[in-house]
PDB file of C-alpha atoms in Angstrom:
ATOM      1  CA  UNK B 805      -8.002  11.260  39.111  1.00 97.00           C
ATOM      2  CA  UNK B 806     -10.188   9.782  41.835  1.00 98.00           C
ATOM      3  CA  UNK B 807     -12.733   6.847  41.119  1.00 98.00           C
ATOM      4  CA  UNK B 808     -14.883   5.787  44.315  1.00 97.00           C
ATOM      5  CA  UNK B 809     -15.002   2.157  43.197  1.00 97.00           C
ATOM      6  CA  UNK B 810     -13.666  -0.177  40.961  1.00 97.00           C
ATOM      7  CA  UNK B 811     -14.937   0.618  37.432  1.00 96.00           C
ATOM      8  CA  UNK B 812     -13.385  -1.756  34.567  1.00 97.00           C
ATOM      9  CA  UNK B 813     -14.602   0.363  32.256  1.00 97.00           C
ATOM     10  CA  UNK B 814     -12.605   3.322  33.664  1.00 98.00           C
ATOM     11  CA  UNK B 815      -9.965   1.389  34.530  1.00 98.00           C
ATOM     12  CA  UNK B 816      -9.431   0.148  30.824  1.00 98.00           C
ATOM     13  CA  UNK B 817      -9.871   3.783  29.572  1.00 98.00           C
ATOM     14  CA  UNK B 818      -7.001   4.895  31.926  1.00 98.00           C
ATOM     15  CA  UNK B 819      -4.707   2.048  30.924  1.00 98.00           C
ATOM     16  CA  UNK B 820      -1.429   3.435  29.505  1.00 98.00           C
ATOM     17  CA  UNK B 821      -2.403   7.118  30.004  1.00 98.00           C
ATOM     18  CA  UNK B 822       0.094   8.027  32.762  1.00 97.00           C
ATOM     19  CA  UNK B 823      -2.897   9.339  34.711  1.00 98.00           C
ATOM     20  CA  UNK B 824      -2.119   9.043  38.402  1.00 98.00           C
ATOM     21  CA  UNK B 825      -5.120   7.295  40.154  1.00 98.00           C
ATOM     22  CA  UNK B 826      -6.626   7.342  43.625  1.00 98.00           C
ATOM     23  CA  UNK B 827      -9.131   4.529  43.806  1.00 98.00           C
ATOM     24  CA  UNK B 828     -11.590   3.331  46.907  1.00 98.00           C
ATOM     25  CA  UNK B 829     -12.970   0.890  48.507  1.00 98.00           C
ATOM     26  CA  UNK B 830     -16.516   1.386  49.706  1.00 97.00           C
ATOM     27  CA  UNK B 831     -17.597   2.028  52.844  1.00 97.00           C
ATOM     28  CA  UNK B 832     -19.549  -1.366  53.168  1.00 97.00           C
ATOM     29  CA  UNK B 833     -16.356  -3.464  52.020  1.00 97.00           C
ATOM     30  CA  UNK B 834     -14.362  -2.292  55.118  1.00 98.00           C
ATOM     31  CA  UNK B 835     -16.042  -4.696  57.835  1.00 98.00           C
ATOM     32  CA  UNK B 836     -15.027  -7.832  55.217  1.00 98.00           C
ATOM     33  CA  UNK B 837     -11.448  -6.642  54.699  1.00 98.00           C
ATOM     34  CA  UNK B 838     -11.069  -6.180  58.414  1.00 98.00           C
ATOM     35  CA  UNK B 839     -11.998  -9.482  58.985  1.00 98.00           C
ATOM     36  CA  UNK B 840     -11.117 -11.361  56.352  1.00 98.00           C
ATOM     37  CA  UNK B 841      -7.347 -11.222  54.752  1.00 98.00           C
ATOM     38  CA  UNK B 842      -8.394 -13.067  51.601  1.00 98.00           C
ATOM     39  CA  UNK B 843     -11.492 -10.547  51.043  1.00 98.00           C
ATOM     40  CA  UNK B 844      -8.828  -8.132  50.396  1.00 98.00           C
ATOM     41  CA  UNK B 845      -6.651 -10.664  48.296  1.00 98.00           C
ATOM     42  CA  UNK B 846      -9.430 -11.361  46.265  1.00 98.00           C
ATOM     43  CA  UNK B 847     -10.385  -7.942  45.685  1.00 98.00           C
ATOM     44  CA  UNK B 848      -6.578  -6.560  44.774  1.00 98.00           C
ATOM     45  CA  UNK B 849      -6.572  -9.914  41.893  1.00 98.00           C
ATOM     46  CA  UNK B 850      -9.896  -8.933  40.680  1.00 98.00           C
ATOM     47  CA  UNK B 851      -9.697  -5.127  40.697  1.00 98.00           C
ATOM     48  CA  UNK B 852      -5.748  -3.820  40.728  1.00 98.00           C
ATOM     49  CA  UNK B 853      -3.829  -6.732  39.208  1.00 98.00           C
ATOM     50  CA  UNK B 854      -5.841  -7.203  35.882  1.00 98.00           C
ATOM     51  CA  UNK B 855      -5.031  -3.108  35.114  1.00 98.00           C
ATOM     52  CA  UNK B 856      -0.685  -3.205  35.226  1.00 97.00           C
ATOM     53  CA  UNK B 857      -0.984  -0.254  32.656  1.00 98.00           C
ATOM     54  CA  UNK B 858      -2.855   1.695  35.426  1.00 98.00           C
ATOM     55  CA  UNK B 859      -0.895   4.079  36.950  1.00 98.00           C
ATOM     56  CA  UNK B 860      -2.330   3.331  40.337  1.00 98.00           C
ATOM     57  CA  UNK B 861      -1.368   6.292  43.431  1.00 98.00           C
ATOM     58  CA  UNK B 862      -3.684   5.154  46.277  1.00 98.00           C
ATOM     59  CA  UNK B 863      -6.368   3.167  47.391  1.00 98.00           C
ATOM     60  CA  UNK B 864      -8.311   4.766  49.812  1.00 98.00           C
ATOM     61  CA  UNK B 865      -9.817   2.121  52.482  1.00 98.00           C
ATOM     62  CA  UNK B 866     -13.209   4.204  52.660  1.00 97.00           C
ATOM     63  CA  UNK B 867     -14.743   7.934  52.365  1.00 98.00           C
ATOM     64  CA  UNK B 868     -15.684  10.091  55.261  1.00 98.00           C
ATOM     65  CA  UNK B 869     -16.823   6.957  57.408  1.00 98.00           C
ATOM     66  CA  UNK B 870     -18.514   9.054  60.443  1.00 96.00           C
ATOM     67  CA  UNK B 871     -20.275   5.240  62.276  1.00 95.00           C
ATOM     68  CA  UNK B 872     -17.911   4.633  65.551  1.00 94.00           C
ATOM     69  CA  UNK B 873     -18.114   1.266  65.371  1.00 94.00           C
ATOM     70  CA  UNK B 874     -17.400   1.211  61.600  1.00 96.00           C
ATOM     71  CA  UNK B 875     -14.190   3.449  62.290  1.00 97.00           C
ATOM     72  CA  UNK B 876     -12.968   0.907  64.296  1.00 97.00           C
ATOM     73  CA  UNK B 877     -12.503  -1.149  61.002  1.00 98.00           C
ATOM     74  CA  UNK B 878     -10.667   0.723  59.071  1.00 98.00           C
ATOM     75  CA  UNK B 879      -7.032   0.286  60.562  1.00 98.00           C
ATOM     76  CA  UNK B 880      -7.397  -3.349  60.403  1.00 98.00           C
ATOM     77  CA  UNK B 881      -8.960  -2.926  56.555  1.00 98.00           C
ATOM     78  CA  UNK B 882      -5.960  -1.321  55.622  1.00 98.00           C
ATOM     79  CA  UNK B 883      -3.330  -3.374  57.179  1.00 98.00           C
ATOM     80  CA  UNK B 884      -4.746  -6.830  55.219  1.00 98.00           C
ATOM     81  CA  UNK B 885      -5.039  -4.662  51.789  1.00 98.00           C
ATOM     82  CA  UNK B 886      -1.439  -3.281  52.392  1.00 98.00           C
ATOM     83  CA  UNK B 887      -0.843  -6.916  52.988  1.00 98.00           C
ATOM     84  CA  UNK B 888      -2.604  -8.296  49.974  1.00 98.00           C
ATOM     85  CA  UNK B 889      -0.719  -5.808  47.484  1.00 98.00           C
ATOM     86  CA  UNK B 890       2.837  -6.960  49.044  1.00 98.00           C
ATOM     87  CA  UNK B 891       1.668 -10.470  48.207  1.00 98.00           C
ATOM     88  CA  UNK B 892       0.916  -9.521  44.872  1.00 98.00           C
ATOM     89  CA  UNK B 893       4.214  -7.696  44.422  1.00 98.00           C
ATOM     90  CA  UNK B 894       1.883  -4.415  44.400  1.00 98.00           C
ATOM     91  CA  UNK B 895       3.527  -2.277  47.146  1.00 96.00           C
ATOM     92  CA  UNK B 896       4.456   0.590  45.440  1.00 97.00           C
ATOM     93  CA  UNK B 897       0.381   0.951  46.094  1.00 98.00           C
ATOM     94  CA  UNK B 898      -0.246   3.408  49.125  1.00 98.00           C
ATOM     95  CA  UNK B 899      -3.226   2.632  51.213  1.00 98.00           C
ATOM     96  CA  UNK B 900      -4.996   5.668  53.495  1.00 98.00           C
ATOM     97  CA  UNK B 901      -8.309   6.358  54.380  1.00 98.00           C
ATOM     98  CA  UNK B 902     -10.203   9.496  53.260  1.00 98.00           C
ATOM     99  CA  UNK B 903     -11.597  11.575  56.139  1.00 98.00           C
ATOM    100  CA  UNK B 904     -14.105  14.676  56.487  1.00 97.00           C
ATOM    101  CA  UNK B 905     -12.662  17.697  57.544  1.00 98.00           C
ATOM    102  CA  UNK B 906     -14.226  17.239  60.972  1.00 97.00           C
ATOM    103  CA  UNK B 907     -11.774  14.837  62.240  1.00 98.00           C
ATOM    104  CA  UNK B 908      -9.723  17.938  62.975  1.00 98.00           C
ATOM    105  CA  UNK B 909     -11.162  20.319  65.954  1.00 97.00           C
ATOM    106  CA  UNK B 910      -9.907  23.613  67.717  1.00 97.00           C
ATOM    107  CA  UNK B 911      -9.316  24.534  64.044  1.00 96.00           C
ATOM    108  CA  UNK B 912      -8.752  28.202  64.573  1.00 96.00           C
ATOM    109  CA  UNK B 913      -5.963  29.370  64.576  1.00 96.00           C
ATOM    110  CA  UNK B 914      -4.376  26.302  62.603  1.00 98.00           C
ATOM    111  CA  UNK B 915      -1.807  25.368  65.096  1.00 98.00           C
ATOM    112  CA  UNK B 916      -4.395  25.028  67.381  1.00 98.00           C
ATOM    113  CA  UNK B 917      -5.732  21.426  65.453  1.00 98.00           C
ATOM    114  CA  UNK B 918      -5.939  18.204  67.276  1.00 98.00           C
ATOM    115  CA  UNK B 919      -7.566  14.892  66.436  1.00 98.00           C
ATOM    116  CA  UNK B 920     -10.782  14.851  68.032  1.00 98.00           C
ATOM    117  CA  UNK B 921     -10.820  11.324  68.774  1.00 97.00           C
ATOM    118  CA  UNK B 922      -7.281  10.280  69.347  1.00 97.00           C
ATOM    119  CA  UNK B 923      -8.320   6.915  69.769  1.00 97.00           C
ATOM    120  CA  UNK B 924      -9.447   6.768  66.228  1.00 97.00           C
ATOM    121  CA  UNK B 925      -7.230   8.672  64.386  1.00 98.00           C
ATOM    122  CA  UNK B 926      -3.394   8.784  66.368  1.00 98.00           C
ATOM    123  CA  UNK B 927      -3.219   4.593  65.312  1.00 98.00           C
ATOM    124  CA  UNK B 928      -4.140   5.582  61.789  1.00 98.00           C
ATOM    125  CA  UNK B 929      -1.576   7.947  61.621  1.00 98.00           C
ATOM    126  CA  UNK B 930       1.218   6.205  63.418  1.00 98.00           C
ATOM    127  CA  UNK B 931       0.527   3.639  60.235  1.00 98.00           C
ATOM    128  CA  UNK B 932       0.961   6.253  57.987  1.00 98.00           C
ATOM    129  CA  UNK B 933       4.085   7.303  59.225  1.00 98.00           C
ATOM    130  CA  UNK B 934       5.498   3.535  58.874  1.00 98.00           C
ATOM    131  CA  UNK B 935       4.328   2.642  55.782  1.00 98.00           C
ATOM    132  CA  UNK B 936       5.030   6.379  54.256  1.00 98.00           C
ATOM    133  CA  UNK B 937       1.387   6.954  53.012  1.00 98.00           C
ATOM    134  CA  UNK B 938      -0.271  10.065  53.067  1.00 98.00           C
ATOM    135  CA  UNK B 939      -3.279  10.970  55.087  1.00 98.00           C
ATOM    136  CA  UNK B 940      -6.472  12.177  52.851  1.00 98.00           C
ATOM    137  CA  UNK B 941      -8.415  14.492  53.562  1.00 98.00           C
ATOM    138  CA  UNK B 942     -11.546  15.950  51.983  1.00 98.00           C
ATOM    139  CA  UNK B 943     -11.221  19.844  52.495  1.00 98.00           C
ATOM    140  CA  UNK B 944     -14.484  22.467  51.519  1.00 98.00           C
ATOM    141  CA  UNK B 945     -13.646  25.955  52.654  1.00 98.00           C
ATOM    142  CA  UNK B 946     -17.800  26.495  50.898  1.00 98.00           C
ATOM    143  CA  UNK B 947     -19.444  24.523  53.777  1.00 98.00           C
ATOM    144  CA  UNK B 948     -17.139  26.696  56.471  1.00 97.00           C
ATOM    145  CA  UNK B 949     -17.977  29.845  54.397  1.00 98.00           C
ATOM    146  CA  UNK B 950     -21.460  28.990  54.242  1.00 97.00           C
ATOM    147  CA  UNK B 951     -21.917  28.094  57.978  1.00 96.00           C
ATOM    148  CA  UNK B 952     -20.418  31.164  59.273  1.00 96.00           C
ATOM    149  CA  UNK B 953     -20.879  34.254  56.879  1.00 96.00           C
ATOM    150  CA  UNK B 954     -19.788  36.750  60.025  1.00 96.00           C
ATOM    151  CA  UNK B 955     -15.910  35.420  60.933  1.00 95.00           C
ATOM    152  CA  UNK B 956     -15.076  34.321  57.375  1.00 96.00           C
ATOM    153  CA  UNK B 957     -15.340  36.595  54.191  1.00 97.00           C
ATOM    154  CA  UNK B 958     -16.349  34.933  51.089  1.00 98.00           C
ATOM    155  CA  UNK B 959     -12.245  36.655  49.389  1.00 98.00           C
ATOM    156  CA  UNK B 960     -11.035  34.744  52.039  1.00 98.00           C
ATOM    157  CA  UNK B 961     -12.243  31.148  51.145  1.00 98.00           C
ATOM    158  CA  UNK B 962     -11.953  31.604  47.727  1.00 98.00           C
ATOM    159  CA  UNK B 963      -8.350  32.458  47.252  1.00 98.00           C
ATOM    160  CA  UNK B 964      -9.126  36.289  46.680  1.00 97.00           C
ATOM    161  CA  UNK B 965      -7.257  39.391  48.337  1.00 96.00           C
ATOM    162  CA  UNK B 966      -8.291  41.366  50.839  1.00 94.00           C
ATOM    163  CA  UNK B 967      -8.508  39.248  54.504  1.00 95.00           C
ATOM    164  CA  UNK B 968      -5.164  38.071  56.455  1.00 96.00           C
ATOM    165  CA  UNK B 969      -5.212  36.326  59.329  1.00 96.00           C
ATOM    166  CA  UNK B 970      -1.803  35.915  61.524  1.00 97.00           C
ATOM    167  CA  UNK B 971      -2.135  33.000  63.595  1.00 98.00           C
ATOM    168  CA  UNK B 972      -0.548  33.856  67.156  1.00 96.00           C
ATOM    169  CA  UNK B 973       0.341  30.623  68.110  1.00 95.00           C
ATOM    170  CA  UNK B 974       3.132  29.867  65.300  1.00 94.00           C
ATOM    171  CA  UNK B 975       3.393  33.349  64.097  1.00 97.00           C
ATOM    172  CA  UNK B 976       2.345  32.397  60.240  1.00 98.00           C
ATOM    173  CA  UNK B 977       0.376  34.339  58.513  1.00 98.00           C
ATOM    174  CA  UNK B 978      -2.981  33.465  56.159  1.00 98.00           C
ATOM    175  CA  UNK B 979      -4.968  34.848  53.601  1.00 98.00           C
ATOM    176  CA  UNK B 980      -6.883  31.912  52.273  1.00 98.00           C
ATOM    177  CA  UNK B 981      -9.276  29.493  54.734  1.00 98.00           C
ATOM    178  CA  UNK B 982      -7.993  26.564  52.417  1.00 98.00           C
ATOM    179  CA  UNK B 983      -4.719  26.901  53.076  1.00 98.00           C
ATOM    180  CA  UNK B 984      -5.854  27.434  57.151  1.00 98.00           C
ATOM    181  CA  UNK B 985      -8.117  24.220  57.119  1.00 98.00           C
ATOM    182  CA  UNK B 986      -5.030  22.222  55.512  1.00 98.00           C
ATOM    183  CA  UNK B 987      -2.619  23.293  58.098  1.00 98.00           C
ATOM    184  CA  UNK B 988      -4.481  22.476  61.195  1.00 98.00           C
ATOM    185  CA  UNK B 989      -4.340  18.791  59.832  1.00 98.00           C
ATOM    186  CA  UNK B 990      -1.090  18.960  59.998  1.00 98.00           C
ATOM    187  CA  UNK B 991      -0.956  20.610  63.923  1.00 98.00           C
ATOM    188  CA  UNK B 992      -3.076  17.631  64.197  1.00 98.00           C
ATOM    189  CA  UNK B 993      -0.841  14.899  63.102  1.00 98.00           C
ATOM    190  CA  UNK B 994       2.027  17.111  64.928  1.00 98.00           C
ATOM    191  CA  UNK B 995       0.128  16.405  67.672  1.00 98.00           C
ATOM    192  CA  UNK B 996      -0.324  13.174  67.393  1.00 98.00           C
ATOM    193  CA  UNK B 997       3.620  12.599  67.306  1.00 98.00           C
ATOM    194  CA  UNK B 998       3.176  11.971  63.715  1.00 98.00           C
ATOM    195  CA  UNK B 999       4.575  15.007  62.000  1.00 98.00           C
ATOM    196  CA  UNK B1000       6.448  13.071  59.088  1.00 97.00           C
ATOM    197  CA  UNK B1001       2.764  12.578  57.421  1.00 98.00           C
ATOM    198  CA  UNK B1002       2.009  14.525  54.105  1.00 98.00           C
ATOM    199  CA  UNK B1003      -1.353  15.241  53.854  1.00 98.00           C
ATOM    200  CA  UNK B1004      -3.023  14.857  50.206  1.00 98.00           C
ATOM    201  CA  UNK B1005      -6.587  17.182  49.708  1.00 98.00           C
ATOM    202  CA  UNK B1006      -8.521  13.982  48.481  1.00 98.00           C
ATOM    203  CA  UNK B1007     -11.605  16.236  47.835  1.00 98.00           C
ATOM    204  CA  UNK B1008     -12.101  19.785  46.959  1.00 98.00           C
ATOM    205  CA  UNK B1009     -14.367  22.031  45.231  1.00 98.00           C
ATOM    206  CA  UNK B1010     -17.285  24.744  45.078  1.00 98.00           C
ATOM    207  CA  UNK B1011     -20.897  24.302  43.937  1.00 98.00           C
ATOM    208  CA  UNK B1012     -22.168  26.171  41.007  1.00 98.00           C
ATOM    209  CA  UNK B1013     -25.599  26.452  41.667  1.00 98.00           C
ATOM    210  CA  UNK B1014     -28.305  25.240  44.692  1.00 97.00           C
ATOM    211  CA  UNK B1015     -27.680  27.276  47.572  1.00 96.00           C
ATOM    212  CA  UNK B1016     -26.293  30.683  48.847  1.00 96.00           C
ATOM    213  CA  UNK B1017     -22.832  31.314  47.710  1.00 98.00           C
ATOM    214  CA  UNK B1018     -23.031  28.289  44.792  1.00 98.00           C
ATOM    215  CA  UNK B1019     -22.607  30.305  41.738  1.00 98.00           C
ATOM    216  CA  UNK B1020     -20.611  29.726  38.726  1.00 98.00           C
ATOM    217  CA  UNK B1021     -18.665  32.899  39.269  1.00 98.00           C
ATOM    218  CA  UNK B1022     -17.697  31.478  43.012  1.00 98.00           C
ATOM    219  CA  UNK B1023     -17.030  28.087  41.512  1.00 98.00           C
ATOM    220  CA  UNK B1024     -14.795  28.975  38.497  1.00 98.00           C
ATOM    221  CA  UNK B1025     -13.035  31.329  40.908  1.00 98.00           C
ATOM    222  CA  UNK B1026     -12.717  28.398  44.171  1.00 98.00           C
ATOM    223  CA  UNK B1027     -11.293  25.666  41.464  1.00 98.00           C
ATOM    224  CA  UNK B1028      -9.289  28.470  39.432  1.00 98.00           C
ATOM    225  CA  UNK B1029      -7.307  29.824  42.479  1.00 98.00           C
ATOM    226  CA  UNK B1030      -6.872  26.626  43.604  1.00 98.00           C
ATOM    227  CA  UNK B1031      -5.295  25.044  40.545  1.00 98.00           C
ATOM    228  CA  UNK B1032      -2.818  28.474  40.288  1.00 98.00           C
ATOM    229  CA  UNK B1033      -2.559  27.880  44.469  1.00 98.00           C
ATOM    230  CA  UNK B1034      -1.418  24.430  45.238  1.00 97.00           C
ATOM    231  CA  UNK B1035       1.786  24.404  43.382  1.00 97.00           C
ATOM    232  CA  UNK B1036       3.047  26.613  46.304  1.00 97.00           C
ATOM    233  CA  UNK B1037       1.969  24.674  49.175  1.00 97.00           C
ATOM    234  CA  UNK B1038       0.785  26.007  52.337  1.00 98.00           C
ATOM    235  CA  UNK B1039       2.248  28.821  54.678  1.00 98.00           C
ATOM    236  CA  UNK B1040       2.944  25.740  57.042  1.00 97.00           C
ATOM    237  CA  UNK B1041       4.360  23.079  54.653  1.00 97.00           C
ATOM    238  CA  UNK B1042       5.981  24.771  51.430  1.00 96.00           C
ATOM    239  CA  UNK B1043       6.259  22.878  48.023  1.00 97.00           C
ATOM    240  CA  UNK B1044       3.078  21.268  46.183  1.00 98.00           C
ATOM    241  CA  UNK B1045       0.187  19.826  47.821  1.00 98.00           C
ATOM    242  CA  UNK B1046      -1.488  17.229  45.728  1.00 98.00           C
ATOM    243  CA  UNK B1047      -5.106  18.219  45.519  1.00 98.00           C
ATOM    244  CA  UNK B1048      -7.757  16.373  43.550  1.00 98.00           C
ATOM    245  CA  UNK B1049     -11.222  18.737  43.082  1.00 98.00           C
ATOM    246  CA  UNK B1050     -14.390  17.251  42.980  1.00 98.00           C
ATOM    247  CA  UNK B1051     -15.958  16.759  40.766  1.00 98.00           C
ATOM    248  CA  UNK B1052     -15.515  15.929  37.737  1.00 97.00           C
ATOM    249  CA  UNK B1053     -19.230  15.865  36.821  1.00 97.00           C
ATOM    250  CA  UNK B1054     -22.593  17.249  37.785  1.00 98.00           C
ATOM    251  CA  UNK B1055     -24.254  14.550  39.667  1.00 97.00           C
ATOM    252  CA  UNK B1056     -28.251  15.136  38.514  1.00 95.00           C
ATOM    253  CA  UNK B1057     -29.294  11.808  40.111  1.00 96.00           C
ATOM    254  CA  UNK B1058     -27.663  12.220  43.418  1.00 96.00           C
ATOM    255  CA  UNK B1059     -29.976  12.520  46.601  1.00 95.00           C
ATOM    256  CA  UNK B1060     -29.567  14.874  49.623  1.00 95.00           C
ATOM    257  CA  UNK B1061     -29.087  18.786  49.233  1.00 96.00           C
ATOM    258  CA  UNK B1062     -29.361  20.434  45.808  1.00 97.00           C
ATOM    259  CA  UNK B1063     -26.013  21.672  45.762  1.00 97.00           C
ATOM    260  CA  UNK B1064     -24.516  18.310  45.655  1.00 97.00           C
ATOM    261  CA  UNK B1065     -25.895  17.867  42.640  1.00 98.00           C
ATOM    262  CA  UNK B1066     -24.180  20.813  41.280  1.00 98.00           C
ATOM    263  CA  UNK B1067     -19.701  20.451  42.590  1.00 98.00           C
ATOM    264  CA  UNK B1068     -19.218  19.453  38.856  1.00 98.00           C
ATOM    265  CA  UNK B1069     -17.083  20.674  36.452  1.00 98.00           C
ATOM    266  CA  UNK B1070     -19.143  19.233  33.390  1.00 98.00           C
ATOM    267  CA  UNK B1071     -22.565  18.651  33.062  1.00 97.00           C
ATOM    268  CA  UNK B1072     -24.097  14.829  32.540  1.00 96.00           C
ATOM    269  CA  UNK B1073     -24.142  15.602  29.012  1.00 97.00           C
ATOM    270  CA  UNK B1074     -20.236  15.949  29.234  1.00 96.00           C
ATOM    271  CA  UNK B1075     -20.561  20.235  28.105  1.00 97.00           C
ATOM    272  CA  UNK B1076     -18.489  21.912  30.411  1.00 97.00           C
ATOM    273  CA  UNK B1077     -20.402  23.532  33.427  1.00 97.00           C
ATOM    274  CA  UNK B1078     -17.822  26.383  33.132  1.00 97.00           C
ATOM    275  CA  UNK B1079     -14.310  26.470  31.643  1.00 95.00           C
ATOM    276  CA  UNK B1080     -11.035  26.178  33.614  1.00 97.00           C
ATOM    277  CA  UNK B1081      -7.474  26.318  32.696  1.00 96.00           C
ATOM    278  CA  UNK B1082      -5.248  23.753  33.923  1.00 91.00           C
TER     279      UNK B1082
END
């Protein structure tokens, strides 16, 4: 499960459960932990060490922060919270950052990916690589789909048969976008001379209703395929890639474009949206 902030009340209810959790800081906590080591010291007593029966995975040092100059504050964020769960015998803990897709460019074919700002991204993921956290990753094939209805075929970003695509530059061959977007993150870290990084899909999903494409047929088959998918891994990296969809519920008060109000798989009033098997 994913939380996007401390929530005791979550955090109680997932006490004990064995439910593997990937929790974040906000966005507008990063500049403090950057700066200050004991912002993050007070935060870890406060929000991680209270919850021992928490089966804690990852804490995420912000989501999809796009501001250059707030960027710059996320290396530093995570190096004083990796240090403040050492000090509180808590490093078993992995700390990443969550990133939009669009870190990655030259995306097609996948072993074409690169970091399109080394200077942001090749420090975070030399840190990865020594401290043995994965890289997250939020990953929509829907918003590719959507943008470009002409190259890419709505079977291929939703797991269905009938499109292949054999990448010429390492010879592998594809027949779902998801698997393509997750692979040239990893020609990107490759790139970066950081190849021992395992990439985790931190977000992932399909909308079930405001827009083109956002139907509850598309969404029960994007989050179905991808639950029967991910076991296998990728044509690239073989073996299961941990992959969290989102969401877990309709969002009815959230701003911005209809279809974000709509990624969930139950409604507010907690009646599923549509069913899936897991």
């Amino acid at each position: 499960m994913r939380i996007y902030a401390p929530e005791s009340n979550v955090l109680r209810a997932l006490s004990g459960t064995g439910i593997g959790l990937l929790m974040d800081v906000a966005n507008e906590d990063i500049s403090a932990f950057a700066s200050t080591p004991s912002v993050a010291a007070a935060w870890v007593k406060a929000n991680v060490k209270p919850y021992p029966g928490v089966s804690f995975r990852y804490i995420a040092v912000g989501n999809e922060v796009t501001d250059a100059d707030a960027q710059k504050n996320i290396l530093p964020a995570m190096k004083n919270l990796n240090g403040a769960l050492a000090a509180a015998g808590l490093s078993g803990i992995k700390v990443s950052t969550s990133l939009r897709f669009d870190v990655v460019t030259d995306t097609f074919p996948p072993s074409s990916g690169v970091f399109a700002d080394d200077d942001y991204m090749v420090p975070i993921a030399e840190y990865l690589e020594s401290t043995g956290a994965p890289l997250l990753a939020n990953v929509y094939p829907y918003f590719a789909y959507v943008d470009d209805t002409t190259d890419i075929h709505l079977d291929y970003a939703t797991f269905q048969p009938g499109t292949t695509v054999t990448d010429d530059g390492n010879g592998l061959t594809y027949t779902s976008l998801f698997d393509a977007m997750v692979d040239s993150i990893y020609a990107a870290l490759e790139d970066a001379g950081t190849p021992g990084v395992k990439v985790v899909v931190s977000e992932t999903g399909w909308p079930s209703s405001g827009s083109f494409a956002a139907t509850v047929q598309n969404a029960r088959t994007y989050n179905q395929n991808l639950i029967n998918h991910v076991g296998k891994g990728t044509p690239k990296r073989s073996g299961p890639l941990e992959s969290y969809i989102f969401a877990m519920f309709n969002e009815n008060l959230k701003t911005g474009d209809e279809t974000e109000r709509h990624f969930g798989l139950f409604n507010p009033d907690k009646s599923p949206a549509y069913t899936l098997s897991f």
